[in-house]
PDB file of C-alpha atoms in Angstrom:
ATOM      1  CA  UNK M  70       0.000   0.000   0.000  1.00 45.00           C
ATOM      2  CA  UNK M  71       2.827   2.124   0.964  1.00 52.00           C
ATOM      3  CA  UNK M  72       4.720   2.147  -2.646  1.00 53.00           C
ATOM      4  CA  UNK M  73       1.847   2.595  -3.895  1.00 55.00           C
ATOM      5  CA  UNK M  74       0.608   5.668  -2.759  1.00 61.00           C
ATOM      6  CA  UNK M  75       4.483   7.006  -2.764  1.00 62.00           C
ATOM      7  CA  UNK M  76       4.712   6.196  -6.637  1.00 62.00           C
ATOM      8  CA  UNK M  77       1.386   5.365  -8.047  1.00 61.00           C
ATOM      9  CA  UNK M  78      -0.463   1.441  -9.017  1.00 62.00           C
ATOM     10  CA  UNK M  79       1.763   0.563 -11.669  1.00 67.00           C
ATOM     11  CA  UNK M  80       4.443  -0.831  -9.852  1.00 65.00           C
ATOM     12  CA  UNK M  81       3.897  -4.341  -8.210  1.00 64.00           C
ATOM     13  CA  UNK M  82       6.464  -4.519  -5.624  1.00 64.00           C
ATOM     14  CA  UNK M  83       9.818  -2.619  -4.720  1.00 62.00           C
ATOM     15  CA  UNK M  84      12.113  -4.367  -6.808  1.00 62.00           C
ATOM     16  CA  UNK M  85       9.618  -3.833 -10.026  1.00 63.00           C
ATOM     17  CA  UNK M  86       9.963  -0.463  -9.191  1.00 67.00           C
ATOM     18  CA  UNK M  87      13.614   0.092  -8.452  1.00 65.00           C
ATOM     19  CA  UNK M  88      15.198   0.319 -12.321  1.00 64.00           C
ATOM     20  CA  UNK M  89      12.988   3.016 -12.980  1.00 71.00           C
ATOM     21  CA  UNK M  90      13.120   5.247  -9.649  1.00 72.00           C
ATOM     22  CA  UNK M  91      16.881   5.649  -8.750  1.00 69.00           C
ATOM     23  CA  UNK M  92      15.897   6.656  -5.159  1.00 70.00           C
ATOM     24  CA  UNK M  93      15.293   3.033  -4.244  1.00 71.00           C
ATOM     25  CA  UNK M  94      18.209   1.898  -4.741  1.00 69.00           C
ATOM     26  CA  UNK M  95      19.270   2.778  -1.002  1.00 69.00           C
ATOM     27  CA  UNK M  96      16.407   0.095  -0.437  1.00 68.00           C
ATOM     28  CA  UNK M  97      18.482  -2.052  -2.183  1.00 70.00           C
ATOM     29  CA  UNK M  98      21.876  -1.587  -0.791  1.00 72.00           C
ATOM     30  CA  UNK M  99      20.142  -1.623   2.498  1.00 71.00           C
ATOM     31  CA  UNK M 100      18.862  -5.185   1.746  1.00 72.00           C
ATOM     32  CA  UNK M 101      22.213  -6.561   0.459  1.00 69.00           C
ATOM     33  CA  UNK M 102      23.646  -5.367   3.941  1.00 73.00           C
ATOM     34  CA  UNK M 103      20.834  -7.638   5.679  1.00 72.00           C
ATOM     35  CA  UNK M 104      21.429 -10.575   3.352  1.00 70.00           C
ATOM     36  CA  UNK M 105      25.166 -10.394   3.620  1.00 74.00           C
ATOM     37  CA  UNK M 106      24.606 -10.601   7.258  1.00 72.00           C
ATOM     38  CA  UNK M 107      21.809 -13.346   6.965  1.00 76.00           C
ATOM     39  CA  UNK M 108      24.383 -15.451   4.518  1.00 75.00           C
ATOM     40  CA  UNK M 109      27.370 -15.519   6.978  1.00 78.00           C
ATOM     41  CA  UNK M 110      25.131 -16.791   9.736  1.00 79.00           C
ATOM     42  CA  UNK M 111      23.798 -18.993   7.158  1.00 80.00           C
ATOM     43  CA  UNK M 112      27.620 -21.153   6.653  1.00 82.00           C
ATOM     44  CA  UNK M 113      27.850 -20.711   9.797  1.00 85.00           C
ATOM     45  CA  UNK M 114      25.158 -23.058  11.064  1.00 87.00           C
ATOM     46  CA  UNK M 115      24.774 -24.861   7.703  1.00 90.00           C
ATOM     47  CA  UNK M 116      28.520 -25.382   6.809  1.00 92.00           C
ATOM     48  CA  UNK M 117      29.140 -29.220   6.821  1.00 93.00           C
ATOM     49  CA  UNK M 118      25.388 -29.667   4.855  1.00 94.00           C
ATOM     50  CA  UNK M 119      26.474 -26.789   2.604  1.00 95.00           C
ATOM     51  CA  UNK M 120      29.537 -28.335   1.695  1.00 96.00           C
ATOM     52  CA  UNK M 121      28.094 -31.758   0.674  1.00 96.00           C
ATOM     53  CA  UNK M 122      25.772 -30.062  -2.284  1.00 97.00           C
ATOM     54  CA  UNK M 123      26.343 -29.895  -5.635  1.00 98.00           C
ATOM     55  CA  UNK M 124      23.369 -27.806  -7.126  1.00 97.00           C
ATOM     56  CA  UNK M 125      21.734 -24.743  -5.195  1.00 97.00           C
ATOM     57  CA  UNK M 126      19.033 -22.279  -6.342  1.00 96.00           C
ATOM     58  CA  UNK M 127      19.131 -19.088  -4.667  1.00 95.00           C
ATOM     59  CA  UNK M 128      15.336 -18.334  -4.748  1.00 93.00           C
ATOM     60  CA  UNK M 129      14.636 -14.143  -4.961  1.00 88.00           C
ATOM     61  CA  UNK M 130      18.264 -14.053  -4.961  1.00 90.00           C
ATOM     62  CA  UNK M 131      18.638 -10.088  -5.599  1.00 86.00           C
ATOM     63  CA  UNK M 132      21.887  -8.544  -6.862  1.00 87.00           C
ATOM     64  CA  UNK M 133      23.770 -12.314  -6.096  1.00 91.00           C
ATOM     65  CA  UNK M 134      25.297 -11.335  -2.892  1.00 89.00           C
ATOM     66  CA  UNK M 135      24.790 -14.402  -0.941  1.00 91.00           C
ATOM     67  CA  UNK M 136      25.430 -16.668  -4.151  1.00 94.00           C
ATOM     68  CA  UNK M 137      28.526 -15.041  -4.651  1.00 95.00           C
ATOM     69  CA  UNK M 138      29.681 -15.652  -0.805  1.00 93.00           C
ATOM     70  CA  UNK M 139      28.314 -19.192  -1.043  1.00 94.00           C
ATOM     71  CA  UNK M 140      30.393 -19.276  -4.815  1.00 97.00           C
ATOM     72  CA  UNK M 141      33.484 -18.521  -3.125  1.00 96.00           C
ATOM     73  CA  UNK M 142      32.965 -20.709   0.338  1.00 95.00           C
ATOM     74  CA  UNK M 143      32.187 -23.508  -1.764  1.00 96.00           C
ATOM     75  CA  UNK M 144      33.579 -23.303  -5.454  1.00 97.00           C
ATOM     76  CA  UNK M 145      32.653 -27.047  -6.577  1.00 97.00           C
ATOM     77  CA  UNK M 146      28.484 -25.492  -5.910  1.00 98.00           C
ATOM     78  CA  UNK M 147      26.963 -24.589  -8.885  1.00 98.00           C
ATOM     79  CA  UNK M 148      24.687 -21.829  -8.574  1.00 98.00           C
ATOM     80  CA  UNK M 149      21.622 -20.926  -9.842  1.00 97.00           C
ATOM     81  CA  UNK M 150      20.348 -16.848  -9.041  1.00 96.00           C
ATOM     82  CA  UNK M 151      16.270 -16.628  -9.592  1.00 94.00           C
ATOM     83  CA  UNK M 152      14.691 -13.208  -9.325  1.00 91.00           C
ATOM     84  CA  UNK M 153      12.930 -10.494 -11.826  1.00 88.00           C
ATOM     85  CA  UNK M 154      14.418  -9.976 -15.240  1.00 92.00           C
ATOM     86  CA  UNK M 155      14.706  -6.778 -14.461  1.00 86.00           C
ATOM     87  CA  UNK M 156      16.950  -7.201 -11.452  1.00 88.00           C
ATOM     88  CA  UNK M 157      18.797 -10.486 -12.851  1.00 93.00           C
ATOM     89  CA  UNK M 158      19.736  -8.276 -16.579  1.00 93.00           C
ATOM     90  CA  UNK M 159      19.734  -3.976 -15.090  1.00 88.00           C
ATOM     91  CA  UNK M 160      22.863  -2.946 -16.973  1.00 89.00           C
ATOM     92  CA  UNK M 161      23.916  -0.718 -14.352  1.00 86.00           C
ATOM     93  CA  UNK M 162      23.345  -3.165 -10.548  1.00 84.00           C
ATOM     94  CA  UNK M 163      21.933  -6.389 -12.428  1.00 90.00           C
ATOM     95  CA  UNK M 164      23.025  -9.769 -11.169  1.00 94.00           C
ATOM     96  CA  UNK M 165      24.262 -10.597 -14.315  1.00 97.00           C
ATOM     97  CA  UNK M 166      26.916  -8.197 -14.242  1.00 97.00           C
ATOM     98  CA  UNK M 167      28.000  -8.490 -10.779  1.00 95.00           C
ATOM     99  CA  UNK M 168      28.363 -12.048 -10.972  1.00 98.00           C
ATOM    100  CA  UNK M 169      30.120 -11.120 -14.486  1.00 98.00           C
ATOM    101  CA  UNK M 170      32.409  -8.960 -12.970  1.00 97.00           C
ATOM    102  CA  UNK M 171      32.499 -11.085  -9.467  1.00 97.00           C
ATOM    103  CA  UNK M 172      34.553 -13.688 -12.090  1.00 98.00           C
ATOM    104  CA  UNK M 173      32.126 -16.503 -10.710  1.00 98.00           C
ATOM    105  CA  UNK M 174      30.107 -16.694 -14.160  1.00 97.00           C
ATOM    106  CA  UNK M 175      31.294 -19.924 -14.378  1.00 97.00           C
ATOM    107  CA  UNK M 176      29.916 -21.022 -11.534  1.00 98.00           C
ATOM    108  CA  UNK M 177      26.747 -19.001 -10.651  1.00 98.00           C
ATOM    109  CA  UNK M 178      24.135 -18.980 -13.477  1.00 97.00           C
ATOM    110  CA  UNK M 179      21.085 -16.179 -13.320  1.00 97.00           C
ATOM    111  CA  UNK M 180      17.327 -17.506 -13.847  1.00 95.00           C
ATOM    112  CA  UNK M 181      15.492 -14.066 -14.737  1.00 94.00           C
ATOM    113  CA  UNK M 182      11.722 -15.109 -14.095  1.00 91.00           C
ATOM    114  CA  UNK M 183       8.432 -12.700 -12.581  1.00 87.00           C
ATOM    115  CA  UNK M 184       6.859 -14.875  -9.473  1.00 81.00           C
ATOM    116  CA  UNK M 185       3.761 -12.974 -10.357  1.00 78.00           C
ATOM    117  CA  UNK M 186       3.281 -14.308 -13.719  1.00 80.00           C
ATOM    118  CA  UNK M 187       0.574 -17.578 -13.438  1.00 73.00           C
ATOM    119  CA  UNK M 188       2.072 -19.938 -15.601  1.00 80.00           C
ATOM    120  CA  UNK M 189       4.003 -22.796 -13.890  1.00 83.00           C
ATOM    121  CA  UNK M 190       7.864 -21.880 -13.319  1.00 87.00           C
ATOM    122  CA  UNK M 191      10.133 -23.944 -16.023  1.00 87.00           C
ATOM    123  CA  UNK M 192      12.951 -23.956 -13.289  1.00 90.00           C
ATOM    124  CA  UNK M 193      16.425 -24.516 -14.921  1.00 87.00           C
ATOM    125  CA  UNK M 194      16.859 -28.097 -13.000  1.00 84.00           C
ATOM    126  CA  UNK M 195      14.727 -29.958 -10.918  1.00 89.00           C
ATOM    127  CA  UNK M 196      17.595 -31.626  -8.685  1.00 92.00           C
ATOM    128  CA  UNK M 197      18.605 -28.777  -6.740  1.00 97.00           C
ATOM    129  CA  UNK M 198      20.116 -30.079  -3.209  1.00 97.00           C
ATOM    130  CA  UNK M 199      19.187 -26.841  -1.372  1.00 96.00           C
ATOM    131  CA  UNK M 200      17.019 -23.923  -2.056  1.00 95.00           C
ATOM    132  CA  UNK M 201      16.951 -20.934  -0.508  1.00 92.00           C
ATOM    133  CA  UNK M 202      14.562 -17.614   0.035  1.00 88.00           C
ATOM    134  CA  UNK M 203      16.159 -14.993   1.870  1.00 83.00           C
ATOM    135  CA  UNK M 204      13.305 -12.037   2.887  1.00 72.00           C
ATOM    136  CA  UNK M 205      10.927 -12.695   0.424  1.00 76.00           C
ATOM    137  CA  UNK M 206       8.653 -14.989   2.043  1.00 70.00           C
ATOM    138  CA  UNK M 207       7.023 -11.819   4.247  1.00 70.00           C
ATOM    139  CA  UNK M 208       6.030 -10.042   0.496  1.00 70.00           C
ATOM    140  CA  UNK M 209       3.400 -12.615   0.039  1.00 72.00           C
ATOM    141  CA  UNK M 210       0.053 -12.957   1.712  1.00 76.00           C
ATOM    142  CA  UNK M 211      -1.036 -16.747   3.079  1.00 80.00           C
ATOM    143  CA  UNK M 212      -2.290 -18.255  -0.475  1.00 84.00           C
ATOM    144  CA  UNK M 213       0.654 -16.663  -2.184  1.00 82.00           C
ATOM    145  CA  UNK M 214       3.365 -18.094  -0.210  1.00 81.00           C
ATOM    146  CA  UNK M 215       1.790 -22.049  -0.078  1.00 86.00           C
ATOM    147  CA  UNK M 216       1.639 -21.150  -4.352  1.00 85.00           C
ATOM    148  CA  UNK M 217       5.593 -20.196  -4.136  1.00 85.00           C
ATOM    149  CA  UNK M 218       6.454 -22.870  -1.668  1.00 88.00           C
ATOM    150  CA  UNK M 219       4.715 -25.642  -4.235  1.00 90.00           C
ATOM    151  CA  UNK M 220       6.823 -24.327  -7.116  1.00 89.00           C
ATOM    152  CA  UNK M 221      10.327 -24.208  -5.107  1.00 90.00           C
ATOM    153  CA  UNK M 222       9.472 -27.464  -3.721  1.00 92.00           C
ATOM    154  CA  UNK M 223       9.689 -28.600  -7.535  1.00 92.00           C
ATOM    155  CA  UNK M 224      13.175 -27.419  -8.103  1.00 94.00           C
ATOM    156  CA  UNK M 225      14.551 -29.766  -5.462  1.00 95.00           C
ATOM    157  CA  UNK M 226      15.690 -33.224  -4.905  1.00 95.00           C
ATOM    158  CA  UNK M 227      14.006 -35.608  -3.285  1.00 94.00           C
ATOM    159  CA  UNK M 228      15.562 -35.238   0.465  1.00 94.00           C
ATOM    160  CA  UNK M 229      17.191 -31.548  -0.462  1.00 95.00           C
ATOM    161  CA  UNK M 230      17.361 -29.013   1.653  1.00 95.00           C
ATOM    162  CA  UNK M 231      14.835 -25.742   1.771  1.00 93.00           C
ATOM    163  CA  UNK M 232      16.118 -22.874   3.812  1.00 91.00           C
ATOM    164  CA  UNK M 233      13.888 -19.975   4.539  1.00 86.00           C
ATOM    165  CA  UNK M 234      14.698 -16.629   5.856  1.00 79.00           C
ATOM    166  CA  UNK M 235      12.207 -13.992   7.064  1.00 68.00           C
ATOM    167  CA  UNK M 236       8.986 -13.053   8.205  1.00 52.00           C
ATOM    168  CA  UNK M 237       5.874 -15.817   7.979  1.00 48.00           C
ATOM    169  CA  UNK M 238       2.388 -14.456   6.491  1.00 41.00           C
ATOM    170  CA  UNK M 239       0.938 -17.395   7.997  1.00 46.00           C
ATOM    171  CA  UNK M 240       2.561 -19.594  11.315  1.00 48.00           C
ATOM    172  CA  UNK M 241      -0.103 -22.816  10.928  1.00 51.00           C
ATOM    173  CA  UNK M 242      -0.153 -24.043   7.306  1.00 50.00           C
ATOM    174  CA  UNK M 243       1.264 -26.885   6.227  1.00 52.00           C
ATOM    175  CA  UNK M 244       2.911 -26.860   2.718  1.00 50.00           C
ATOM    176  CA  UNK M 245       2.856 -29.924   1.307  1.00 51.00           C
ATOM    177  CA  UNK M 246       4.404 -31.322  -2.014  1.00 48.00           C
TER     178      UNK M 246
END
């Protein structure tokens, strides 16, 4: 409600907005200092599982930040990054280019896709051995996030590893495969 009466209905969330209002992107360099900060405690309590995958999705994944510091902790994980084309390809902060110019192209891959668009996600693989969604989860009401968790439960392995970082719209559901 708040972006939307600060820049009008055409935007549908923060990060759809960003590329074309250069204000926001203190919101953005604000959020990579929480998600470097979430990441670190992340291989801290996750090392040893961390270091036994192969294939890991970064869900929402932003500018790359924690890919790239689970890239370089880890350089036999491949890496996929997942959030909206126009975050994964701006020419300017785009995840592309700083995982281009990271030199970890060769290990991080970028999967520019909209959440909000209905049709069923064509994820890249459908063995990744962790997943994760860092602060995205609290952008999605109750029937949203059960949608999002069905179609990230797709992308892993059977007996992979989902790790989820934020604020819950709803405590009490069960998501269920």
């Amino acid at each position: 409600a708040g972006l939307h009466n600060a820049f009008g209905e055409q935007y549908k969330s923060l990060y759809h907005a960003r590329t074309e209002i250069p204000d926001l992107v203190a919101w953005t360099d604000y959020m990579n200092g929480i998600n470097r900060f979430t990441a670190v405690a992340m291989l801290a309590r996750y090392d040893r599982r961390l270091a036994a995958m192969s294939r890991f999705l970064d869900v929402c994944g932003n500018e790359g930040q924690n890919s790239m510091l689970l890239a370089r902790r880890y350089p036999k994980l491949l890496i996929t990054v997942h959030d909206l084309p126009a975050v994964i390809n701006d020419p300017e902060r785009g995840t592309r280019k700083r995982i281009v110019d990271a030199r970890l192209d060769g290990q991080i891959s970028v999967f520019p896709w909209d959440l909000t668009d209905p049709r069923e996600i064509a994820w890249p693989r459908a063995d990744y051995d962790g997943v994760q969604l860092v602060h995205c989860v609290n952008e999605w009401d109750p029937a949203e996030l059960l949608v999002r968790f069905r179609e990230v439960l797709r992308a892993l392995r059977p007996g992979g590893a989902l790790f989820v970082v934020g604020g819950f719209a709803v405590r009490d559901a069960a998501v269920k495969r």
